[in-house]
Coordinates of C-alpha atoms in Angstrom, one line a residue:
Chain L
X1 CA -19.0 9.6 -14.3
X2 CA -19.1 6.2 -15.9
X3 CA -15.7 4.8 -16.8
X4 CA -16.6 4.2 -20.4
X5 CA -18.0 7.7 -20.8
X6 CA -14.7 9.2 -19.4
X7 CA -12.7 7.3 -22.0
X8 CA -15.0 8.2 -24.9
X9 CA -15.0 11.9 -23.9
X10 CA -11.2 12.0 -23.9
X11 CA -11.1 10.3 -27.3
X12 CA -13.5 12.9 -28.7
X13 CA -11.6 15.8 -27.3
X14 CA -8.1 14.7 -28.2
X15 CA -8.6 12.6 -31.3
X16 CA -5.3 11.4 -32.7
X17 CA -3.3 11.9 -29.5
X18 CA -5.2 8.9 -28.1
X19 CA -4.1 5.8 -29.8
X20 CA -6.4 3.2 -28.3
X21 CA -9.5 3.0 -26.1
X22 CA -10.3 -0.3 -24.5
X23 CA -13.5 -0.8 -22.5
X24 CA -13.2 -4.5 -21.5
X25 CA -12.7 -5.3 -17.9
X26 CA -11.2 -2.2 -16.2
X27 CA -10.3 -0.6 -19.5
X28 CA -7.6 1.9 -20.4
X29 CA -6.7 4.8 -22.7
X30 CA -3.5 4.6 -24.6
X31 CA -1.8 7.9 -25.2
X32 CA 1.1 9.1 -27.3
X33 CA 4.0 10.2 -25.2
X34 CA 4.2 13.7 -26.7
X35 CA 0.7 14.5 -25.7
X36 CA 0.8 13.0 -22.2
X37 CA 1.4 16.1 -20.2
X38 CA -1.2 18.1 -22.1
X39 CA -3.9 15.4 -21.6
X40 CA -2.9 15.0 -18.0
X41 CA -3.2 18.7 -17.4
X42 CA -6.6 18.7 -18.9
X43 CA -8.1 15.9 -16.9
X44 CA -6.5 17.2 -13.7
X45 CA -8.1 20.7 -13.9
X46 CA -11.3 20.2 -15.9
X47 CA -14.2 20.5 -13.5
X48 CA -16.0 17.4 -15.1
X49 CA -13.0 15.1 -14.5
X50 CA -10.9 16.5 -11.6
X51 CA -8.4 13.6 -11.4
X52 CA -6.4 15.0 -8.5
X53 CA -5.0 11.8 -6.9
X54 CA -2.3 9.9 -8.8
X55 CA -2.7 6.4 -7.5
X56 CA 0.3 4.6 -9.0
X57 CA 2.8 4.7 -11.9
X58 CA 4.1 1.3 -12.9
X59 CA 5.5 -0.2 -16.0
X60 CA 5.6 -3.5 -17.8
X61 CA 8.0 -5.1 -20.2
X62 CA 6.0 -6.4 -23.1
X63 CA 8.5 -8.5 -25.0
X64 CA 10.2 -7.8 -28.3
X65 CA 11.7 -4.5 -27.2
X66 CA 8.4 -2.8 -26.1
X67 CA 7.9 -1.2 -22.8
X68 CA 4.8 0.3 -21.4
X69 CA 4.1 2.8 -18.7
X70 CA 0.8 2.5 -16.8
X71 CA -0.8 5.3 -14.8
X72 CA -3.7 5.0 -12.5
X73 CA -5.6 8.2 -11.6
X74 CA -8.6 8.7 -9.3
X75 CA -10.6 11.6 -8.2
X76 CA -11.3 12.4 -4.6
X77 CA -14.2 14.7 -5.5
X78 CA -15.9 12.8 -8.3
X79 CA -15.0 9.3 -7.2
X80 CA -14.1 7.9 -10.6
X81 CA -11.0 6.1 -11.9
X82 CA -8.9 6.2 -15.0
X83 CA -6.0 4.1 -16.4
X84 CA -3.7 5.6 -18.9
X85 CA -1.0 3.8 -20.8
X86 CA 1.9 5.0 -22.9
X87 CA 4.0 2.7 -25.1
X88 CA 7.7 3.2 -25.5
X89 CA 10.5 1.1 -26.9
X90 CA 13.7 -0.3 -25.6
X91 CA 15.7 1.9 -27.9
X92 CA 14.1 5.1 -26.8
X93 CA 12.6 4.7 -23.3
X94 CA 12.0 8.4 -22.7
X95 CA 8.8 9.9 -21.3
X96 CA 7.9 13.3 -20.0
X97 CA 7.6 13.6 -16.3
X98 CA 4.3 14.3 -14.4
X99 CA 6.0 15.4 -11.2
X100 CA 5.1 19.1 -11.8
X101 CA 1.4 18.2 -11.8
X102 CA 1.3 15.5 -9.1
X103 CA 4.1 15.4 -6.5
X104 CA 3.2 11.7 -6.0
X105 CA 4.8 11.1 -9.4
X106 CA 8.2 11.9 -8.0
X107 CA 8.9 8.7 -6.1
X108 CA 6.8 6.5 -8.4
X109 CA 8.8 7.6 -11.5
X110 CA 12.0 6.9 -9.6
X111 CA 10.8 3.4 -8.8
X112 CA 9.8 2.7 -12.4
X113 CA 13.2 4.0 -13.6
X114 CA 15.0 1.8 -11.1
X115 CA 13.1 -1.4 -11.8
X116 CA 12.3 -1.1 -15.4
X117 CA 14.5 1.5 -17.0
X118 CA 12.0 4.1 -18.3
X119 CA 13.7 7.5 -18.3
X120 CA 11.5 10.4 -17.3
X121 CA 12.8 13.7 -18.8
X122 CA 12.4 16.7 -16.6
X123 CA 12.4 14.8 -13.4
X124 CA 14.1 16.7 -10.6
X125 CA 16.1 13.7 -9.2
X126 CA 16.0 10.6 -11.3
X127 CA 18.1 8.2 -9.2
X128 CA 17.5 4.7 -8.0
X129 CA 15.3 4.4 -5.0
X130 CA 14.8 0.8 -4.2
X131 CA 18.0 -0.9 -5.5
X132 CA 21.5 0.3 -4.6
X133 CA 22.9 3.3 -6.4
X134 CA 25.6 1.2 -8.1
X135 CA 23.2 -1.6 -9.2
X136 CA 23.6 -2.6 -12.8
X137 CA 20.6 -3.4 -14.9
X138 CA 16.8 -3.1 -14.5
X139 CA 15.4 -6.1 -12.6
X140 CA 11.9 -6.2 -14.0
X141 CA 13.0 -6.5 -17.6
X142 CA 12.3 -9.9 -19.0
X143 CA 15.9 -10.2 -20.3
X144 CA 17.5 -9.2 -17.0
X145 CA 20.4 -11.3 -16.0
X146 CA 20.9 -12.1 -12.4
X147 CA 24.3 -10.8 -11.2
X148 CA 27.1 -13.2 -10.5
X149 CA 28.5 -11.1 -7.8
X150 CA 27.8 -7.9 -6.0
X151 CA 30.7 -5.8 -4.6
X152 CA 32.9 -8.8 -4.4
X153 CA 30.4 -11.1 -2.7
X154 CA 29.4 -14.1 -5.0
X155 CA 25.7 -14.3 -5.7
X156 CA 25.1 -17.7 -7.2
X157 CA 24.6 -20.7 -5.1
X158 CA 27.2 -23.4 -5.6
X159 CA 25.7 -26.5 -7.3
X160 CA 26.8 -29.6 -5.5
X161 CA 25.5 -32.4 -7.6
X162 CA 25.8 -32.8 -11.3
X163 CA 22.2 -33.6 -12.0
X164 CA 20.9 -30.6 -10.0
X165 CA 18.2 -28.5 -11.6
X166 CA 19.9 -25.5 -13.2
X167 CA 19.6 -22.2 -11.4
X168 CA 17.7 -19.9 -11.2
X169 CA 14.8 -22.3 -10.8
X170 CA 11.6 -21.2 -12.5
X171 CA 8.3 -23.0 -12.7
X172 CA 7.6 -24.3 -16.1
X173 CA 5.1 -22.0 -17.9
X174 CA 2.1 -24.1 -19.2
Chain K
X1 CA 28.3 39.2 23.1
X2 CA 28.6 38.5 19.3
X3 CA 26.3 35.9 17.8
X4 CA 27.7 32.5 17.9
X5 CA 28.1 31.0 14.4
X6 CA 26.5 27.7 14.1
X7 CA 27.1 25.5 11.1
X8 CA 24.8 22.9 9.8
X9 CA 25.5 19.3 10.6
X10 CA 24.3 16.2 8.8
X11 CA 22.8 13.7 11.2
X12 CA 22.0 10.2 10.1
X13 CA 18.8 8.9 11.6
X14 CA 20.1 5.8 10.2
X15 CA 18.7 2.5 9.0
X16 CA 19.0 1.1 12.5
X17 CA 17.0 3.3 14.8
X18 CA 14.4 2.4 17.4
X19 CA 12.0 5.1 16.2
X20 CA 12.0 4.8 12.4
X21 CA 9.5 1.9 12.3
X22 CA 11.8 -0.3 10.3
X23 CA 14.9 0.1 8.2
X24 CA 14.4 3.7 7.0
X25 CA 17.3 6.2 6.6
X26 CA 16.6 9.9 7.2
X27 CA 19.4 12.3 6.5
X28 CA 18.8 15.4 8.6
X29 CA 20.4 18.8 8.1
X30 CA 20.2 20.6 11.3
X31 CA 21.9 23.4 13.2
X32 CA 21.6 21.4 16.4
X33 CA 18.0 21.6 17.3
X34 CA 15.9 22.8 14.4
X35 CA 15.8 20.7 11.3
X36 CA 16.4 22.6 8.1
X37 CA 16.0 19.8 5.6
X38 CA 15.5 16.0 5.5
X39 CA 16.2 13.5 2.7
X40 CA 14.7 10.1 3.0
X41 CA 16.4 7.0 1.7
X42 CA 14.3 3.8 1.3
X43 CA 15.1 0.5 -0.2
X44 CA 16.9 -1.3 2.7
X45 CA 14.2 -4.0 2.8
X46 CA 13.7 -4.3 -1.0
X47 CA 13.1 -8.0 -1.8
X48 CA 11.7 -7.4 -5.3
X49 CA 8.4 -9.1 -4.6
X50 CA 7.3 -8.1 -8.1
X51 CA 10.0 -10.1 -9.8
X52 CA 9.4 -13.1 -7.6
X53 CA 5.7 -13.0 -8.4
X54 CA 6.6 -13.5 -12.1
X55 CA 8.2 -16.8 -11.3
X56 CA 5.6 -18.3 -9.0
X57 CA 2.1 -19.6 -9.6
X58 CA -0.9 -17.6 -8.5
X59 CA -1.2 -19.7 -5.3
X60 CA 2.5 -19.6 -4.5
X61 CA 2.4 -15.8 -4.5
X62 CA 0.1 -15.7 -1.5
X63 CA 2.7 -16.0 1.2
X64 CA 4.8 -13.3 -0.4
X65 CA 1.9 -10.8 -0.1
X66 CA 1.7 -11.5 3.6
X67 CA 5.3 -10.3 4.1
X68 CA 4.9 -7.0 2.5
X69 CA 2.9 -5.3 5.3
X70 CA 3.6 -7.9 7.9
X71 CA 1.5 -6.1 10.5
X72 CA -1.7 -6.2 8.5
X73 CA -1.2 -9.5 6.6
X74 CA -4.9 -10.4 6.3
X75 CA -5.5 -7.2 4.4
X76 CA -2.7 -7.8 2.0
X77 CA -4.0 -11.3 1.2
X78 CA -7.5 -9.9 0.8
X79 CA -6.4 -7.4 -1.8
X80 CA -4.5 -10.0 -3.8
X81 CA -7.3 -12.5 -3.7
X82 CA -9.9 -9.9 -4.9
X83 CA -7.6 -8.9 -7.7
X84 CA -7.2 -12.4 -9.1
X85 CA -10.9 -13.2 -8.5
X86 CA -11.8 -10.4 -10.9
X87 CA -10.2 -12.3 -13.7
X88 CA -11.3 -15.9 -13.2
X89 CA -14.7 -17.5 -12.9
X90 CA -15.2 -18.0 -9.2
X91 CA -18.0 -17.6 -6.8
X92 CA -16.9 -16.8 -3.3
X93 CA -19.4 -18.4 -0.9
X94 CA -21.3 -16.1 1.5
X95 CA -19.8 -17.5 4.6
X96 CA -16.3 -17.0 3.2
X97 CA -17.1 -13.3 2.5
X98 CA -18.3 -12.8 6.0
X99 CA -15.2 -14.6 7.5
X100 CA -13.0 -12.4 5.3
X101 CA -14.6 -9.2 6.6
X102 CA -14.4 -10.3 10.3
X103 CA -10.8 -11.3 9.9
X104 CA -9.9 -8.1 8.0
X105 CA -11.5 -5.8 10.5
X106 CA -9.9 -7.6 13.5
X107 CA -6.6 -7.2 11.7
X108 CA -7.2 -3.5 11.2
X109 CA -7.8 -3.2 15.0
X110 CA -4.6 -5.1 15.7
X111 CA -2.6 -3.0 13.3
X112 CA -4.0 0.3 14.7
X113 CA -3.2 -0.9 18.3
X114 CA 0.4 -1.4 17.2
X115 CA 0.5 2.0 15.5
X116 CA -0.9 3.8 18.6
X117 CA 1.3 1.8 21.0
X118 CA 4.5 2.4 19.2
X119 CA 3.6 6.1 18.6
X120 CA 3.2 6.5 22.4
X121 CA 6.5 4.7 22.8
X122 CA 8.3 7.0 20.4
X123 CA 7.1 10.0 22.4
X124 CA 8.1 8.4 25.7
X125 CA 4.7 7.0 26.9
X126 CA 5.7 3.4 27.7
X127 CA 2.5 2.4 29.4
X128 CA 0.4 2.9 26.3
X129 CA 2.7 0.5 24.5
X130 CA 2.1 -2.2 27.0
X131 CA -1.6 -1.7 27.1
X132 CA -1.9 -1.8 23.3
X133 CA 0.2 -4.9 22.9
X134 CA -1.7 -6.7 25.6
X135 CA -4.9 -6.3 23.6
X136 CA -3.2 -6.9 20.3
X137 CA -2.0 -10.3 21.6
X138 CA -5.6 -11.4 22.3
X139 CA -6.4 -10.8 18.6
X140 CA -3.2 -12.5 17.5
X141 CA -4.2 -15.5 19.6
X142 CA -7.5 -15.8 17.6
X143 CA -5.5 -15.8 14.4
X144 CA -3.1 -18.3 15.7
X145 CA -5.9 -20.7 16.5
X146 CA -7.5 -20.0 13.2
X147 CA -4.6 -20.2 10.8
X148 CA -1.6 -21.5 12.7
X149 CA 0.4 -18.3 12.4
X150 CA 0.8 -15.3 14.7
X151 CA 1.8 -12.9 12.0
X152 CA 2.0 -13.9 8.4
X153 CA -1.2 -15.8 8.1
X154 CA -1.7 -16.8 4.4
X155 CA -5.3 -17.3 5.3
X156 CA -7.5 -15.5 2.8
X157 CA -7.1 -17.4 -0.5
X158 CA -8.3 -17.0 -4.0
X159 CA -11.9 -18.3 -3.8
X160 CA -12.5 -18.0 -0.1
X161 CA -10.5 -18.7 3.0
X162 CA -8.3 -21.7 3.8
X163 CA -9.9 -23.0 7.0
X164 CA -13.3 -22.6 8.5
X165 CA -13.8 -20.8 11.8
X166 CA -13.3 -23.1 14.7
X167 CA -16.5 -23.9 16.7
X168 CA -16.1 -21.6 19.7
X169 CA -14.7 -18.7 17.7
X170 CA -17.8 -16.6 17.3
X171 CA -18.6 -16.7 21.0
X172 CA -15.0 -15.9 21.9
X173 CA -14.9 -12.9 19.5
X174 CA -18.1 -11.6 20.9
X175 CA -16.7 -11.8 24.5
X176 CA -13.5 -10.1 23.2
X177 CA -15.4 -7.2 21.7
X178 CA -17.3 -6.6 24.9
X179 CA -14.0 -6.6 26.7
X180 CA -12.4 -4.3 24.1
X181 CA -14.8 -1.3 24.1
X182 CA -13.9 0.0 27.6
X183 CA -10.2 -0.5 26.7
X184 CA -10.5 2.0 23.9
X185 CA -12.0 4.4 26.4
X186 CA -9.1 3.7 28.7
X187 CA -6.7 4.5 25.8
X188 CA -8.5 7.8 25.4
X189 CA -8.1 8.6 29.1
X190 CA -4.5 7.5 29.1
X191 CA -3.0 8.9 26.0
X192 CA -5.4 10.8 23.6
X193 CA -6.4 13.6 25.9
X194 CA -3.3 13.6 28.0
X195 CA -1.8 17.1 28.3
X196 CA 1.7 16.1 27.5
X197 CA 0.7 14.1 24.5
X198 CA -1.3 17.0 23.1
X199 CA 1.6 19.3 23.6
X200 CA 3.8 16.9 21.6
X201 CA 1.4 16.3 18.8
X202 CA -1.0 19.1 18.3
X203 CA -0.1 21.7 15.6
X204 CA 2.9 19.6 14.6
X205 CA 3.3 18.3 11.0
X206 CA 0.3 19.9 9.6
X207 CA -0.6 18.5 6.2
X208 CA -3.1 20.6 4.3
X209 CA -5.7 18.5 2.4
X210 CA -4.6 19.6 -1.1
X211 CA -1.0 18.8 -0.4
X212 CA -2.0 15.3 0.9
X213 CA -4.0 14.6 -2.2
X214 CA -1.2 15.9 -4.5
X215 CA 1.4 13.6 -2.8
X216 CA -0.9 10.6 -3.2
X217 CA -1.5 10.0 0.5
X218 CA -4.5 7.9 1.4
X219 CA -5.8 6.3 4.6
X220 CA -5.6 7.9 8.0
X221 CA -3.1 10.4 6.7
X222 CA -5.6 11.8 4.2
X223 CA -8.6 11.4 6.6
X224 CA -6.6 13.2 9.3
X225 CA -6.5 16.2 7.0
X226 CA -10.2 16.4 6.7
X227 CA -10.9 14.6 3.4
X228 CA -13.6 12.0 3.9
X229 CA -12.5 9.3 1.6
X230 CA -12.5 5.6 2.3
X231 CA -12.7 2.8 -0.3
X232 CA -15.0 0.7 1.8
X233 CA -17.7 3.4 1.3
X234 CA -16.6 5.0 -2.0
X235 CA -16.1 1.9 -4.1
X236 CA -17.3 -1.0 -1.9
X237 CA -15.6 -4.3 -2.6
X238 CA -16.6 -7.7 -1.2
X239 CA -19.7 -7.2 1.0
X240 CA -18.9 -4.0 2.7
X241 CA -22.1 -2.4 1.5
X242 CA -24.1 -4.5 3.9
X243 CA -22.7 -2.9 7.0
X244 CA -23.3 0.4 8.7
X245 CA -20.3 2.3 9.9
X246 CA -18.9 5.9 9.9
X247 CA -15.7 7.3 8.5
X248 CA -13.9 9.4 11.1
X249 CA -12.1 12.4 9.8
X250 CA -9.8 14.9 11.5
X251 CA -11.4 18.1 12.6
X252 CA -8.7 20.0 14.4
X253 CA -10.2 19.3 17.8
X254 CA -7.1 20.2 19.8
X255 CA -5.0 21.9 17.2
X256 CA -5.1 22.4 13.5
X257 CA -6.8 20.2 11.0
X258 CA -4.2 17.7 9.6
X259 CA -1.8 17.7 12.5
X260 CA -0.3 14.6 14.1
X261 CA -3.0 14.5 16.8
X262 CA -5.7 14.3 14.1
X263 CA -4.1 11.4 12.3
X264 CA -3.7 9.6 15.7
X265 CA -7.3 10.1 16.7
X266 CA -8.6 9.0 13.3
X267 CA -7.0 5.6 14.1
X268 CA -8.5 5.4 17.5
X269 CA -12.0 6.2 16.1
X270 CA -11.5 3.7 13.2
X271 CA -11.0 1.0 15.8
X272 CA -14.4 1.7 17.2
X273 CA -16.0 1.6 13.8
X274 CA -14.3 -1.7 13.0
X275 CA -15.8 -3.1 16.2
X276 CA -19.2 -2.2 14.9
X277 CA -18.5 -3.9 11.6
X278 CA -17.4 -7.1 13.3
X279 CA -20.4 -7.2 15.5
X280 CA -22.8 -6.8 12.6
X281 CA -20.9 -9.5 10.6
X282 CA -21.1 -11.9 13.6
X283 CA -24.9 -11.5 13.6
X284 CA -25.3 -12.1 9.9
X285 CA -22.8 -14.8 9.2
X286 CA -24.5 -17.8 7.5
X287 CA -23.5 -21.4 7.5
X288 CA -22.0 -22.8 4.3
X289 CA -18.7 -23.4 2.5
X290 CA -15.5 -21.6 3.2
X291 CA -13.9 -22.0 -0.2
X292 CA -15.4 -22.2 -3.6
X293 CA -15.7 -26.0 -4.3
X294 CA -15.3 -25.6 -8.0
X295 CA -12.0 -23.6 -8.0
X296 CA -9.3 -25.2 -9.9
X297 CA -5.8 -26.0 -8.5
X298 CA -4.1 -24.3 -11.4
X299 CA -5.7 -21.1 -12.4
X300 CA -5.0 -19.4 -15.7
X301 CA -6.6 -15.9 -15.8
X302 CA -6.3 -13.6 -18.8
X303 CA -6.7 -9.9 -18.8
X304 CA -5.5 -6.8 -17.0
X305 CA -7.1 -5.5 -13.8
X306 CA -6.4 -3.1 -11.0
X307 CA -8.1 -3.6 -7.7
X308 CA -7.6 -1.4 -4.6
X309 CA -8.8 -2.1 -1.0
X310 CA -8.7 0.0 2.1
X311 CA -5.8 -1.4 4.1
X312 CA -4.9 -0.3 7.6
X313 CA -2.4 2.3 6.3
X314 CA -4.2 3.5 3.2
X315 CA -5.3 2.3 -0.2
X316 CA -3.5 -0.9 -1.2
X317 CA -3.7 -1.6 -4.9
X318 CA -2.6 -4.6 -7.0
X319 CA -2.2 -4.2 -10.8
X320 CA -2.1 -7.6 -12.5
X321 CA -1.4 -8.3 -16.1
X322 CA -2.2 -11.9 -16.9
X323 CA -1.7 -13.6 -20.2
X324 CA -3.4 -17.0 -19.8
X325 CA -0.4 -18.9 -18.4
X326 CA -0.2 -20.3 -14.9
X327 CA 2.2 -17.6 -13.8
X328 CA 1.4 -13.8 -13.5
X329 CA 3.0 -11.8 -16.3
X330 CA 3.3 -8.6 -14.2
X331 CA 2.1 -8.0 -10.7
X332 CA 2.5 -4.6 -9.1
X333 CA 1.6 -3.8 -5.6
X334 CA 0.8 -0.2 -4.9
X335 CA 1.6 0.2 -1.3
X336 CA 0.1 3.0 0.8
X337 CA 3.1 3.5 2.9
X338 CA 5.3 4.2 -0.1
X339 CA 3.2 7.2 -1.1
X340 CA 2.6 8.4 2.5
X341 CA 6.2 8.5 3.5
X342 CA 7.2 10.6 0.4
X343 CA 5.5 13.6 2.1
X344 CA 7.9 13.5 5.0
X345 CA 10.6 15.5 3.2
X346 CA 8.2 18.3 2.5
X347 CA 6.8 18.8 6.0
X348 CA 9.7 18.0 8.2
X349 CA 11.6 21.3 7.7
X350 CA 11.4 23.9 10.5
X351 CA 10.6 21.4 13.2
X352 CA 12.7 20.2 16.1
X353 CA 14.4 16.8 15.8
X354 CA 11.9 15.4 18.4
X355 CA 9.0 16.6 16.2
X356 CA 10.4 14.7 13.2
X357 CA 10.0 11.5 15.3
X358 CA 6.4 12.5 16.1
X359 CA 5.6 13.2 12.5
X360 CA 7.1 9.9 11.3
X361 CA 5.2 8.0 13.9
X362 CA 1.9 9.6 13.0
X363 CA 2.3 8.7 9.3
X364 CA 2.6 5.1 10.4
X365 CA 4.7 3.3 7.9
X366 CA 5.9 -0.3 7.6
X367 CA 9.1 -0.7 5.7
X368 CA 8.1 -4.1 4.4
X369 CA 5.4 -2.3 2.5
X370 CA 7.4 0.7 1.4
X371 CA 10.2 -1.4 -0.1
X372 CA 8.3 -4.6 -1.0

């Protein structure tokens, strides 16, 4: 099925639960977090859609306290793709888990929790997967501070000259 | 004699281990021979490529993509270049597209050689390892003459490739392919239909198709379970729709559909299909530019895009959020090995410890890609 048609059909069926539908480029469907599991259940089992492969779960830190969780689904039988987004905030980063429907969500949600700080309620084992268990902070957040030491080992490089470029070095954004 | 009571012990198939294909920790609960439960721990090679990519320009991110799956670097570069090209105005020249396909398919052959060779080594067949590495070295020699590197090439760039093929390359590749076809036959005689190899791999680690799809497995792991799905045919990217090739799937020839042998033979047959693609590309390659002459040095794309390609281990996807600046805002790499290895905990129970090694080898992971 055409990507635009999938998004329009979902909007028709779920009305208000779908906050935004974008057709430019690859396009996406933005969903309210309370209705995420219900909509996901629908397009997993409905014979027209059959999105049985969860390709990836990732997140992004849109500044000013907004976080976003991005899901990419695909169908091995119908060969179409769908991108679903959910907006959450820094103050309340909770989302329902999809690991009951797709087992692939298990490790992807752990990674998103580890690197970005989104908390998936109902997940069987929400622990850090890539960083160490006692790591502090969520690295992919834009306001993440690099640690000065880790378990007693100093992390910052000693600056030797006074007119050195301050660390961490970043390329100037133009 | 009363039954001996055996307690469970926790064995660490630790981060340093010759058979875990990298720094991968597997905590095995076993009663001595049969594994009851495994828990996998990843993250020992985590370098946070995604955070680094937010501080580098689009061109500077290229070498980092090589080092994720360091055994199939051309394919990692290819995926990233295609992702960014979706967002900017660029016209990849014909010749560059053909060079990309030739190089990507040769890289797939080299990666599968390594997978097969180390799989044989894990199971004790040392000769297969040496044969596979001999042939892989010949491919790596082409790449070294082409790009200067044996392993992390940084060759496929946004807008084309970074150097043109050197003058004798097409003839040399043709000779190499003629040399290679009987070598794959030799591999079949040596390893694939070897009685001991079949005893070690048939009916072990069976992954049913529905379970593989639910866990997000793609690539030879999914095709070994009988699901005929390959991004080069389902959603052709670049110029793959100009070539004729088949997609091998596992059929349970010597055991059950979806066992270790099926995943292994899918890789062997994929090498033969890649040879066909390279031959067709060498016939059709036109003269011309190797890099878009109008591409700017500093690119500032805007938009959000997700592009997936068929890498040697599965579907590699890049999700890019670009906001018009010269640095990416968010770049996520969806690595196939990360999803493939998550199935290990579900299928390893009930096997012998030696079978766990066989299952892990047949899934074929690269820790650089799992951890990024």
